[in-house]
Coordinates of C-alpha atoms and ligand atoms in Angstrom, one line a residue:
M1 CA 71.8 -31.3 -63.7
D2 CA 72.2 -28.8 -61.2
F3 CA 76.0 -27.8 -62.1
S4 CA 76.0 -24.8 -59.8
L5 CA 75.4 -26.9 -57.0
K6 CA 77.6 -30.0 -57.7
R7 CA 80.3 -27.6 -58.4
P8 CA 82.2 -26.9 -55.5
E9 CA 82.8 -30.3 -54.5
L10 CA 83.4 -31.9 -57.3
I11 CA 86.0 -29.6 -58.3
V12 CA 89.7 -31.6 -58.2
Y13 CA 92.2 -28.8 -57.4
S14 CA 95.7 -29.2 -59.2
H15 CA 96.5 -27.2 -55.9
S16 CA 94.6 -28.1 -53.2
E17 CA 95.7 -25.7 -50.8
M18 CA 96.6 -22.7 -53.1
N19 CA 93.6 -21.3 -52.8
K20 CA 94.1 -21.5 -48.8
K21 CA 97.3 -20.0 -50.0
L22 CA 96.7 -17.1 -52.1
N23 CA 93.8 -16.1 -49.6
V24 CA 91.2 -15.4 -52.0
K25 CA 88.8 -14.3 -49.6
R26 CA 90.8 -11.2 -48.5
R27 CA 89.2 -7.8 -49.9
K28 CA 91.2 -5.2 -49.7
V29 CA 94.7 -5.9 -51.9
P30 CA 97.6 -4.2 -52.4
W31 CA 97.5 -1.8 -55.5
W32 CA 100.7 -3.9 -57.2
Q33 CA 98.4 -7.4 -56.7
N34 CA 95.5 -5.9 -59.0
E35 CA 97.5 -4.2 -61.4
I36 CA 99.5 -5.4 -64.8
I37 CA 103.0 -4.0 -64.6
Y38 CA 104.0 -2.8 -68.2
Q39 CA 108.0 -2.4 -68.9
I40 CA 108.7 0.3 -71.2
Y41 CA 112.3 0.5 -72.7
P42 CA 112.5 4.1 -72.7
R43 CA 115.1 4.1 -75.9
S44 CA 112.3 2.1 -78.1
F45 CA 109.0 3.6 -76.4
C46 CA 108.7 7.0 -78.4
D47 CA 110.6 9.4 -79.3
A48 CA 109.7 13.4 -79.2
N49 CA 112.5 15.0 -79.8
G50 CA 113.3 13.3 -82.8
D51 CA 116.8 12.1 -82.5
G52 CA 115.8 8.5 -83.0
V53 CA 115.8 7.6 -79.1
G54 CA 113.5 7.2 -77.0
D55 CA 112.4 9.8 -74.4
L56 CA 110.4 11.1 -71.2
K57 CA 108.3 13.3 -73.3
G58 CA 107.4 10.5 -75.3
I59 CA 106.3 8.2 -72.6
T60 CA 103.9 10.7 -71.5
S61 CA 102.1 11.4 -74.4
Q62 CA 101.5 7.7 -74.7
A63 CA 100.0 8.1 -71.1
D64 CA 96.3 7.6 -72.5
Y65 CA 97.5 4.8 -74.5
L66 CA 98.9 3.3 -71.1
R67 CA 95.4 4.1 -69.4
A68 CA 93.2 3.1 -72.1
L69 CA 95.4 0.0 -72.7
G70 CA 94.4 -1.0 -69.0
V71 CA 97.8 -1.7 -67.4
G72 CA 98.2 -0.4 -64.0
T73 CA 102.0 0.3 -63.3
V74 CA 104.4 1.5 -65.8
W75 CA 107.9 0.6 -64.7
L76 CA 110.3 2.5 -66.3
S77 CA 114.1 0.3 -67.2
P78 CA 117.1 3.2 -66.5
V79 CA 116.2 6.6 -67.1
Y80 CA 119.4 7.8 -65.5
P81 CA 122.5 9.8 -66.6
S82 CA 124.7 6.9 -68.5
P83 CA 127.7 6.7 -71.0
M84 CA 124.9 3.7 -72.3
A85 CA 127.6 1.2 -72.5
D86 CA 124.4 -1.1 -70.9
F87 CA 121.7 1.1 -72.5
G88 CA 121.6 2.8 -68.9
Y89 CA 121.9 -0.3 -66.7
D90 CA 125.4 1.5 -66.6
I91 CA 124.7 4.7 -64.3
A92 CA 126.7 7.5 -64.0
D93 CA 124.3 9.1 -60.9
F94 CA 122.0 7.1 -59.6
V95 CA 119.5 10.6 -58.9
G96 CA 119.9 12.0 -62.0
I97 CA 117.7 11.7 -65.6
E98 CA 120.1 11.1 -68.6
P99 CA 120.0 14.1 -71.1
L100 CA 119.2 11.7 -74.2
F101 CA 116.0 11.0 -72.1
G102 CA 115.1 14.9 -71.0
T103 CA 115.0 16.6 -67.5
M104 CA 114.0 16.2 -64.2
A105 CA 111.1 18.1 -64.7
D106 CA 110.1 15.9 -68.0
F107 CA 110.1 13.3 -65.6
E108 CA 108.1 15.0 -63.4
E109 CA 105.8 15.4 -65.9
L110 CA 105.5 12.5 -66.7
R111 CA 104.8 10.7 -63.2
A112 CA 102.0 13.7 -62.8
A113 CA 100.6 12.6 -65.9
L114 CA 100.7 8.5 -65.1
H115 CA 99.4 9.7 -61.6
D116 CA 96.6 11.6 -62.6
R117 CA 95.2 8.5 -64.8
G118 CA 95.6 6.5 -61.6
L119 CA 98.7 4.9 -63.1
K120 CA 101.4 3.9 -60.9
L121 CA 105.1 4.4 -61.4
M122 CA 108.0 2.5 -60.9
M123 CA 111.9 3.1 -61.2
D124 CA 114.5 1.0 -62.0
F125 CA 117.0 0.5 -59.2
V126 CA 120.8 -0.9 -60.3
P127 CA 122.0 -1.2 -57.1
N128 CA 125.3 -3.6 -57.8
H129 CA 126.8 -1.5 -60.2
S130 CA 127.6 2.0 -61.3
S131 CA 128.8 3.4 -64.7
D132 CA 133.0 3.9 -64.1
E133 CA 132.0 7.3 -65.2
H134 CA 130.4 7.7 -62.0
E135 CA 132.1 10.3 -59.6
W136 CA 132.5 7.6 -57.0
F137 CA 134.3 5.2 -59.2
V138 CA 136.5 8.4 -60.8
K139 CA 137.4 9.5 -57.0
S140 CA 137.6 5.8 -55.7
K141 CA 140.2 4.6 -58.5
R142 CA 142.4 8.0 -57.2
K143 CA 141.9 6.5 -53.6
E144 CA 140.2 9.8 -52.6
E145 CA 138.1 9.3 -49.4
P146 CA 135.6 7.9 -48.2
Y147 CA 135.4 6.6 -51.9
T148 CA 138.5 4.5 -52.0
D149 CA 136.6 1.0 -50.7
Y150 CA 133.2 1.7 -53.0
Y151 CA 133.9 -0.6 -55.2
I152 CA 135.8 -4.4 -55.0
W153 CA 139.6 -3.7 -55.5
A154 CA 142.2 -6.5 -55.3
E155 CA 145.9 -7.3 -55.9
P156 CA 146.8 -9.1 -58.9
K157 CA 147.8 -12.5 -57.9
G158 CA 151.1 -12.4 -59.6
F159 CA 152.6 -11.0 -62.9
N160 CA 152.9 -12.9 -66.3
E161 CA 155.8 -13.5 -68.1
T162 CA 155.7 -10.7 -70.4
G163 CA 154.7 -8.7 -66.9
E164 CA 151.3 -8.4 -67.4
P165 CA 149.3 -8.5 -64.3
I166 CA 147.4 -11.7 -63.5
P167 CA 143.8 -11.2 -62.1
P168 CA 142.9 -12.5 -58.5
N169 CA 140.7 -15.2 -59.2
N170 CA 138.9 -16.8 -62.2
W171 CA 135.8 -15.5 -61.8
L172 CA 133.9 -14.2 -64.9
S173 CA 131.4 -11.8 -66.5
V174 CA 128.0 -11.9 -67.3
F175 CA 129.1 -10.6 -70.8
R176 CA 131.6 -12.9 -71.1
G177 CA 135.6 -12.8 -70.4
S178 CA 137.1 -11.7 -66.8
A179 CA 135.3 -10.2 -64.5
W180 CA 138.7 -8.2 -63.2
T181 CA 139.8 -5.4 -65.0
W182 CA 143.5 -3.8 -64.2
V183 CA 143.7 0.3 -63.4
E184 CA 147.1 1.5 -63.6
E185 CA 146.2 4.3 -61.6
R186 CA 145.7 2.2 -58.8
Q187 CA 148.3 -0.8 -59.3
Q188 CA 144.8 -3.0 -58.9
F189 CA 142.2 -4.9 -60.3
Y190 CA 138.6 -4.1 -59.7
Y191 CA 135.6 -6.1 -59.7
H192 CA 132.8 -6.1 -62.9
Q193 CA 129.8 -9.0 -62.9
F194 CA 129.1 -7.0 -66.3
L195 CA 131.1 -4.9 -68.0
A196 CA 134.7 -3.4 -67.4
K197 CA 132.1 0.0 -67.6
Q198 CA 129.9 -1.3 -64.8
P199 CA 132.3 -1.4 -61.4
D200 CA 130.9 -3.5 -59.1
L201 CA 130.0 -1.7 -55.5
N202 CA 130.9 -2.8 -52.2
Y203 CA 128.1 -3.6 -50.0
R204 CA 130.9 -4.0 -47.2
N205 CA 131.3 -0.7 -47.1
E206 CA 128.7 0.5 -44.5
R207 CA 128.9 4.9 -46.1
V208 CA 128.0 2.2 -49.9
R209 CA 124.9 0.8 -48.1
E210 CA 123.8 4.3 -47.0
E211 CA 124.4 6.2 -50.3
M212 CA 122.0 3.5 -52.2
K213 CA 119.4 4.1 -49.5
N214 CA 119.3 7.4 -50.1
V215 CA 118.8 6.9 -53.8
L216 CA 115.9 5.0 -52.7
R217 CA 114.8 7.9 -50.5
F218 CA 115.3 10.7 -53.2
W219 CA 113.0 8.4 -55.7
L220 CA 110.4 7.8 -53.2
E221 CA 110.5 11.6 -52.3
K222 CA 109.9 12.0 -55.6
G223 CA 106.7 10.0 -55.6
V224 CA 107.4 7.0 -57.6
D225 CA 105.6 3.9 -56.2
G226 CA 108.3 1.3 -56.1
F227 CA 111.1 -0.3 -57.6
R228 CA 112.4 -3.5 -60.0
V229 CA 115.7 -4.1 -58.4
D230 CA 118.3 -5.1 -61.0
A231 CA 120.4 -8.0 -60.6
I232 CA 120.2 -8.6 -57.0
T233 CA 121.6 -12.0 -57.3
H234 CA 124.9 -10.6 -57.9
L235 CA 125.1 -7.7 -54.6
F236 CA 127.8 -9.7 -53.1
E237 CA 130.8 -11.9 -53.8
A238 CA 132.8 -14.2 -51.1
E239 CA 135.1 -12.1 -49.0
D240 CA 138.2 -14.2 -49.8
L241 CA 139.2 -12.8 -53.6
S242 CA 141.4 -15.8 -53.8
L243 CA 138.8 -18.2 -54.3
D244 CA 138.3 -19.7 -58.1
E245 CA 134.6 -20.7 -58.8
P246 CA 134.7 -24.6 -59.5
V247 CA 134.0 -25.3 -63.2
A248 CA 130.2 -25.9 -63.7
S249 CA 129.4 -29.8 -64.6
P250 CA 128.1 -30.1 -67.0
S251 CA 128.8 -27.2 -68.1
G252 CA 127.0 -26.7 -71.4
T253 CA 129.7 -24.3 -73.4
D254 CA 133.5 -25.4 -74.1
D255 CA 134.7 -21.6 -74.0
P256 CA 136.4 -21.1 -70.8
L257 CA 135.4 -17.4 -71.0
D258 CA 131.7 -17.7 -71.3
Y259 CA 129.7 -17.0 -68.1
G260 CA 128.3 -20.7 -68.2
Y261 CA 131.5 -22.3 -68.0
L262 CA 131.8 -21.8 -64.0
N263 CA 129.6 -22.6 -61.5
H264 CA 128.9 -19.3 -59.5
T265 CA 129.4 -20.5 -56.0
L266 CA 131.1 -17.2 -54.4
T267 CA 129.6 -14.7 -56.2
L268 CA 125.9 -15.5 -56.4
N269 CA 123.1 -15.5 -54.1
Q270 CA 125.5 -15.2 -51.0
P271 CA 123.6 -14.8 -47.9
E272 CA 124.8 -11.1 -46.8
T273 CA 122.2 -9.9 -49.9
F274 CA 118.9 -10.4 -47.8
S275 CA 120.2 -8.2 -44.9
V276 CA 120.5 -5.3 -47.6
V277 CA 117.4 -6.1 -49.2
K278 CA 115.9 -6.5 -45.7
E279 CA 117.3 -2.2 -45.1
W280 CA 115.8 -1.6 -48.6
R281 CA 112.4 -2.7 -47.4
D282 CA 112.9 -1.1 -44.1
V283 CA 113.3 2.3 -46.3
L284 CA 109.9 1.5 -48.1
D285 CA 108.1 1.0 -45.7
L286 CA 108.3 4.1 -44.1
Y287 CA 105.9 5.4 -47.2
P288 CA 103.0 4.2 -47.6
D289 CA 102.4 1.4 -50.4
K290 CA 105.4 1.3 -52.0
A291 CA 106.3 -2.1 -53.9
M292 CA 109.7 -3.6 -54.1
I293 CA 110.4 -6.3 -57.1
V294 CA 113.4 -8.1 -57.7
E295 CA 115.3 -9.5 -60.6
V296 CA 116.7 -13.3 -59.5
F297 CA 117.1 -15.3 -62.3
G298 CA 118.5 -18.6 -63.0
E299 CA 118.2 -20.0 -59.7
E300 CA 117.3 -22.7 -58.0
I301 CA 113.5 -22.3 -57.2
E302 CA 114.5 -22.6 -53.4
E303 CA 116.8 -19.4 -53.8
V304 CA 114.1 -17.1 -55.7
M305 CA 111.5 -17.9 -53.2
K306 CA 114.2 -16.5 -50.2
Y307 CA 113.5 -13.3 -51.9
Y308 CA 109.6 -12.8 -50.4
G309 CA 111.1 -13.2 -46.9
N310 CA 108.6 -14.2 -44.4
D311 CA 106.3 -12.5 -41.6
S312 CA 108.9 -11.4 -39.6
V313 CA 111.6 -10.6 -42.4
P314 CA 109.8 -9.4 -45.4
L315 CA 111.6 -8.6 -47.9
A316 CA 110.5 -8.0 -51.2
D317 CA 106.9 -7.9 -52.4
F318 CA 107.7 -10.4 -55.2
P319 CA 110.7 -12.0 -57.2
F320 CA 109.8 -11.9 -60.7
N321 CA 108.7 -15.1 -61.8
F322 CA 110.5 -16.2 -65.4
L323 CA 109.9 -19.7 -65.1
L324 CA 107.5 -18.9 -67.9
I325 CA 111.3 -17.7 -69.8
E326 CA 113.3 -20.1 -68.5
H327 CA 111.8 -23.5 -68.2
L328 CA 109.9 -22.7 -72.1
R329 CA 112.5 -21.6 -74.7
N330 CA 110.5 -22.4 -77.9
R331 CA 107.4 -24.0 -79.1
S332 CA 108.3 -27.4 -78.7
D333 CA 108.9 -26.8 -74.8
L334 CA 105.3 -25.3 -74.9
T335 CA 102.6 -28.4 -73.9
G336 CA 99.9 -28.8 -71.7
F337 CA 101.8 -30.4 -68.7
A338 CA 104.7 -28.4 -69.4
L339 CA 102.5 -25.1 -69.0
K340 CA 101.2 -26.9 -65.7
D341 CA 104.4 -28.2 -64.3
T342 CA 105.4 -24.5 -64.9
I343 CA 102.7 -22.7 -63.1
D344 CA 102.8 -24.9 -60.5
M345 CA 106.3 -25.0 -59.5
W346 CA 105.5 -21.4 -58.7
L347 CA 102.5 -21.4 -56.9
D348 CA 103.3 -24.9 -55.1
N349 CA 107.2 -23.5 -53.8
M350 CA 105.6 -19.7 -53.4
P351 CA 105.1 -19.2 -49.3
E352 CA 102.0 -18.9 -47.7
G353 CA 100.3 -15.7 -48.0
K354 CA 102.4 -14.2 -50.7
W355 CA 101.5 -13.2 -54.2
P356 CA 102.6 -15.0 -57.4
N357 CA 103.6 -12.6 -60.8
W358 CA 103.8 -13.9 -64.3
V359 CA 106.6 -12.5 -66.9
L360 CA 106.3 -13.9 -70.3
G361 CA 109.7 -11.6 -71.7
N362 CA 111.3 -8.7 -71.6
H363 CA 114.3 -6.4 -73.4
D364 CA 116.8 -9.4 -72.0
Y365 CA 114.8 -12.6 -73.8
G366 CA 113.5 -12.9 -77.0
R367 CA 109.5 -11.6 -78.1
V368 CA 107.1 -14.0 -77.0
G369 CA 106.0 -14.5 -80.8
S370 CA 109.6 -15.2 -81.5
R371 CA 109.8 -17.7 -78.9
F372 CA 106.6 -19.1 -79.1
G373 CA 105.3 -18.5 -82.3
A374 CA 103.1 -15.3 -83.8
D375 CA 100.1 -17.6 -83.8
A376 CA 100.3 -18.4 -79.5
V377 CA 101.0 -15.0 -78.3
D378 CA 97.2 -14.2 -77.5
A379 CA 97.0 -17.4 -76.0
L380 CA 99.7 -17.0 -73.5
N381 CA 98.2 -12.9 -73.1
M382 CA 95.2 -14.6 -71.6
L383 CA 97.0 -17.4 -69.6
V384 CA 98.9 -14.2 -67.7
L385 CA 96.2 -12.2 -67.7
L386 CA 94.1 -14.3 -66.1
L387 CA 95.8 -16.4 -63.6
P388 CA 96.0 -15.0 -60.4
G389 CA 98.8 -13.0 -59.7
T390 CA 100.2 -10.3 -61.3
P391 CA 101.8 -10.0 -65.4
V392 CA 104.4 -8.0 -66.3
T393 CA 104.0 -7.0 -69.4
Y394 CA 107.0 -6.0 -71.7
N395 CA 106.0 -3.1 -74.0
G396 CA 105.4 -3.9 -77.4
E397 CA 103.6 -7.9 -76.5
E398 CA 100.2 -6.1 -76.7
I399 CA 100.9 -6.4 -80.4
G400 CA 102.7 -9.2 -80.5
M401 CA 105.6 -7.6 -82.0
V402 CA 108.0 -9.8 -83.1
N403 CA 112.0 -9.9 -82.6
T404 CA 113.6 -7.9 -85.5
F405 CA 116.9 -9.3 -87.4
I406 CA 119.7 -7.1 -86.6
S407 CA 123.0 -7.5 -88.8
W408 CA 126.2 -7.6 -87.4
E409 CA 127.0 -4.2 -88.2
D410 CA 123.9 -2.5 -86.6
T411 CA 124.6 -4.7 -83.2
Q412 CA 124.4 -2.5 -80.6
D413 CA 124.5 -4.7 -77.4
P414 CA 127.3 -5.1 -76.0
Q415 CA 126.5 -8.7 -74.8
G416 CA 126.0 -9.6 -78.7
C417 CA 129.2 -7.4 -79.4
R418 CA 131.2 -9.3 -76.9
Y419 CA 130.4 -12.8 -78.9
G420 CA 131.7 -11.3 -82.4
P421 CA 130.1 -11.4 -85.6
E422 CA 130.0 -15.7 -85.9
H423 CA 127.7 -15.8 -82.8
Y424 CA 126.4 -12.4 -81.6
Q425 CA 123.1 -13.6 -82.8
E426 CA 122.8 -15.9 -79.7
F427 CA 123.6 -13.4 -77.5
S428 CA 121.9 -9.9 -78.8
R429 CA 119.3 -8.7 -77.0
D430 CA 118.7 -5.9 -79.9
P431 CA 116.3 -7.9 -81.7
E432 CA 113.4 -7.6 -78.4
R433 CA 114.8 -3.7 -78.1
T434 CA 113.7 -2.3 -81.4
P435 CA 111.2 0.8 -81.8
M436 CA 107.9 0.4 -80.5
Q437 CA 105.6 0.1 -83.4
W438 CA 102.6 2.5 -83.3
D439 CA 101.3 3.2 -87.0
H440 CA 102.6 2.9 -90.5
S441 CA 104.0 6.5 -90.9
P442 CA 107.9 6.2 -91.6
F443 CA 109.8 4.4 -88.5
A444 CA 106.5 3.3 -87.9
G445 CA 105.6 6.8 -85.8
F446 CA 108.3 6.2 -83.3
T447 CA 110.1 9.0 -84.3
Q448 CA 109.4 12.2 -86.7
G449 CA 113.2 12.0 -87.3
N450 CA 115.4 10.4 -90.1
S451 CA 117.0 7.8 -88.4
T452 CA 116.2 5.3 -85.5
W453 CA 118.9 3.8 -82.8
L454 CA 118.1 -0.1 -83.7
P455 CA 115.8 -0.4 -87.3
V456 CA 112.4 -0.6 -87.1
N457 CA 110.9 -4.4 -88.0
E458 CA 109.7 -4.5 -91.3
N459 CA 106.5 -6.0 -90.5
Y460 CA 105.5 -2.3 -89.2
K461 CA 102.9 -1.8 -91.7
E462 CA 100.8 -4.6 -90.2
V463 CA 101.9 -5.2 -86.8
N464 CA 101.3 -1.5 -85.2
V465 CA 98.9 0.1 -82.6
Q466 CA 96.8 2.1 -84.8
A467 CA 96.0 -1.0 -87.2
Q468 CA 95.1 -3.4 -84.6
L469 CA 92.9 -0.3 -82.8
Q470 CA 91.0 -0.2 -86.3
A471 CA 90.8 -3.9 -87.2
E472 CA 88.0 -6.1 -85.7
E473 CA 90.3 -8.0 -84.1
S474 CA 93.6 -7.8 -83.0
H475 CA 96.3 -8.6 -80.2
L476 CA 95.5 -5.1 -78.8
K477 CA 91.7 -5.8 -78.5
I478 CA 92.4 -9.1 -77.2
Y479 CA 94.7 -7.6 -74.7
K480 CA 92.6 -4.5 -73.3
E481 CA 89.3 -6.8 -73.3
L482 CA 91.6 -9.1 -70.8
A483 CA 92.8 -6.2 -68.9
A484 CA 89.4 -4.9 -68.5
L485 CA 87.8 -8.7 -67.8
R486 CA 90.6 -9.5 -64.5
K487 CA 89.0 -6.6 -62.5
E488 CA 86.3 -9.1 -62.6
E489 CA 85.5 -10.6 -58.8
S490 CA 86.4 -14.5 -60.1
F491 CA 89.7 -13.2 -61.4
T492 CA 90.8 -10.9 -58.7
R493 CA 89.8 -12.9 -56.1
G494 CA 88.4 -16.2 -57.6
H495 CA 89.8 -19.8 -57.2
V496 CA 91.9 -21.3 -59.8
A497 CA 91.9 -25.0 -61.4
Y498 CA 92.9 -27.1 -64.1
P499 CA 90.0 -28.9 -65.4
V500 CA 92.0 -30.6 -68.9
V501 CA 95.5 -30.7 -69.3
T502 CA 97.0 -32.8 -71.8
F503 CA 100.2 -32.9 -74.1
E504 CA 98.4 -30.3 -76.5
I505 CA 95.8 -28.9 -74.2
F506 CA 96.1 -26.7 -71.5
S507 CA 93.3 -25.1 -69.4
V508 CA 92.5 -22.8 -66.9
M509 CA 89.5 -22.4 -65.0
R510 CA 88.7 -19.4 -62.5
Y511 CA 85.4 -19.3 -60.5
L512 CA 83.6 -18.0 -57.5
E513 CA 80.5 -18.4 -56.0
G514 CA 77.9 -16.2 -57.3
Y515 CA 80.1 -15.1 -59.8
E516 CA 81.0 -15.8 -63.7
S517 CA 82.9 -18.8 -63.7
Y518 CA 85.5 -19.1 -67.0
L519 CA 87.4 -21.6 -68.8
L520 CA 90.4 -20.9 -70.9
V521 CA 91.7 -23.2 -73.0
I522 CA 94.7 -23.1 -75.0
N523 CA 95.8 -25.3 -78.2
T524 CA 99.7 -25.2 -77.4
S525 CA 100.4 -27.7 -80.6
E526 CA 101.3 -26.3 -83.8
G527 CA 98.3 -28.2 -84.9
E528 CA 94.6 -27.7 -85.1
V529 CA 93.1 -29.9 -82.2
E530 CA 89.6 -31.2 -81.6
V531 CA 88.8 -32.1 -78.2
D532 CA 86.3 -33.3 -76.0
L533 CA 86.8 -31.3 -72.6
H534 CA 84.4 -33.7 -70.6
H535 CA 86.0 -37.0 -71.9
H536 CA 89.8 -35.5 -70.3
S537 CA 88.0 -33.3 -66.9
N538 CA 88.7 -34.0 -63.5
V539 CA 85.6 -31.5 -62.9
E540 CA 82.3 -31.6 -64.0
L541 CA 81.8 -28.8 -66.6
P542 CA 78.6 -27.9 -67.9
P543 CA 77.4 -29.3 -72.0
S544 CA 78.1 -25.7 -73.7
A545 CA 79.9 -22.2 -72.6
V546 CA 79.7 -18.9 -74.4
V547 CA 83.2 -17.3 -76.2
I548 CA 84.3 -14.2 -75.1
L549 CA 87.4 -13.9 -76.5
R550 CA 89.8 -16.5 -79.1
S551 CA 92.7 -16.1 -81.0
V552 CA 93.1 -13.7 -83.9
T553 CA 94.0 -16.7 -85.8
D554 CA 91.0 -18.4 -85.2
T555 CA 88.6 -17.0 -87.8
S556 CA 85.7 -19.9 -87.6
N557 CA 82.1 -18.6 -87.4
S558 CA 81.4 -21.3 -84.9
T559 CA 83.7 -19.2 -82.4
V560 CA 83.1 -15.5 -82.9
P561 CA 82.5 -13.9 -79.6
G562 CA 79.2 -14.8 -78.2
S563 CA 78.9 -17.6 -79.7
V564 CA 77.5 -21.1 -78.2
V565 CA 80.0 -23.9 -78.4
K566 CA 79.8 -27.4 -76.9
L567 CA 82.6 -28.6 -74.8
S568 CA 82.2 -32.2 -76.3
E569 CA 83.7 -31.3 -79.5
L570 CA 86.2 -27.9 -79.2
I571 CA 87.8 -27.3 -82.5
L572 CA 91.3 -24.8 -81.5
V573 CA 93.5 -24.0 -84.3
P574 CA 97.3 -24.1 -83.9
G575 CA 98.6 -21.8 -80.9
E576 CA 95.0 -20.5 -79.9
G577 CA 93.7 -19.7 -76.5
L578 CA 90.0 -19.9 -76.2
L579 CA 87.7 -17.6 -73.1
L580 CA 84.9 -19.2 -72.0
N581 CA 81.8 -17.8 -70.2
L582 CA 80.8 -21.6 -68.8
I583 CA 76.8 -21.8 -69.1
E584 CA 75.2 -23.1 -65.7
E585 CA 72.5 -25.2 -66.2
E586 CA 68.8 -24.3 -64.9
Ligands
NOJ601 C1 119.9 -7.6 -65.9 C2 119.5 -5.8 -66.8 O1 117.7 -6.5 -67.1 C3 120.0 -5.7 -67.9 O2 119.4 -5.4 -69.2 C4 121.3 -5.4 -67.6 O3 122.4 -5.4 -68.9 C5 122.2 -6.4 -66.3 N1 121.0 -6.7 -65.5 C6 122.9 -5.7 -65.7 O4 122.4 -4.5 -65.6

């Protein structure tokens, strides 16, 4: 059989239009399309000064690690001066560096260390709110011009029997409870979609818009390569502050103080948002090659896609694709069909000529190994690193870190704290924020000090970078090999197809005329699976293939990388990803 000749017309695309849409023939692509984005949560990455909190010098000391890992872009969660009520997402000075993390000189050293190694640096831009300790808010409280209207201020709706002011409407904070806080000094409420210590900026004020564009300019002048824009959907709220939001139906909660209790028709995704994003795009476009990625969580897909903009009004380079988090909450959601549907949902809805991305986790959602099972870590890394699009990796996922149990007494995350000892575990983000596990020394090599801001996971003696570098097969080694492999043409501009999709199996084929063809086969189930790929395939597959990579949990002699396996009798251990090179028949 002349497989190579037959292959092109035999491929049944799951997305007939998709390869056209991705414009796979295009050769020169912007850096943010080629490179893996690696998110660093600075408090937890590496502590150089021994105070138990990670810092910029610590990150710089790991620049060689990042380079060797094969990621191309580092996104730093906020490093700006902050009272740390929301661990840096409450910013007291948008153009400074938090002393806990170091100095501006340390920042410049980090930027240079990354750039010297060919890595890009993206900053977290948090436009929706500042800290209540920001000078603007302090002056706004005093009605000091021009700051009086920098934030959203409102009169009380009235006063209750005990003389307490009643908030202007029923709007809720994402972190639970009323989104309004009373200020005696001004005799008014201010609005905060997150903590009371995170007052919302008023984007109907031209000066605020200009101030925030200056923040972008400041960092662009510092040589950063782009921004991850925080909480973009929250930027505007309805102008009429007397209106209540409707109760969600179904609400999924009977707690009227829980954010999910209301349908956020007046406080999310307001149409004015896009004009501000466009203003930022224009600022960025005055500098060569700058990227903007926006955080849009929990929205209808059509809403999410709007943030790409279009040819006449380009907006973000991409909104984060959180579908792998939102649709697949745990292992029982992880099936071949669900993976296919989730991937299709993004690609089918993405506007023509735009670029996809794949996010498996971040500092707000549980670790991949805890949501889906440690045995699925390699398969999911294989998936997001080999699909067309930009993968986003949260630090520690490359070694398969899992959630750490944090007692109520040790809980730091305000979202956890606000739900109390009974419910904090459902909401706390601490478990995925614990220190990076570098080696088996005390505190996992994260610090030379004698404490850490969150406890280190007990498994650090087995799960750490050093151990995985030394092991013959490890999550880290697989990740590095994937990072290198995805630079091949078959992945950078090759076609994509899903030859076999069943309840248990998901597969992705990447191929390009004149280059190698690869097939990633994933067993999504919790049991071992023996599968005849030929029987299920919508593509004519060759009889055998060479194993390139396999999950660490597969210890069979027959799948040692380099072995030839028969596609009609493939055995996959639970959660396994097996990456194969298809052998073309002579
Ligand atoms: C989204 C960030 O990822 C999260 O950590 C933060 O608490 C909120 N935005 C508020 O800034």
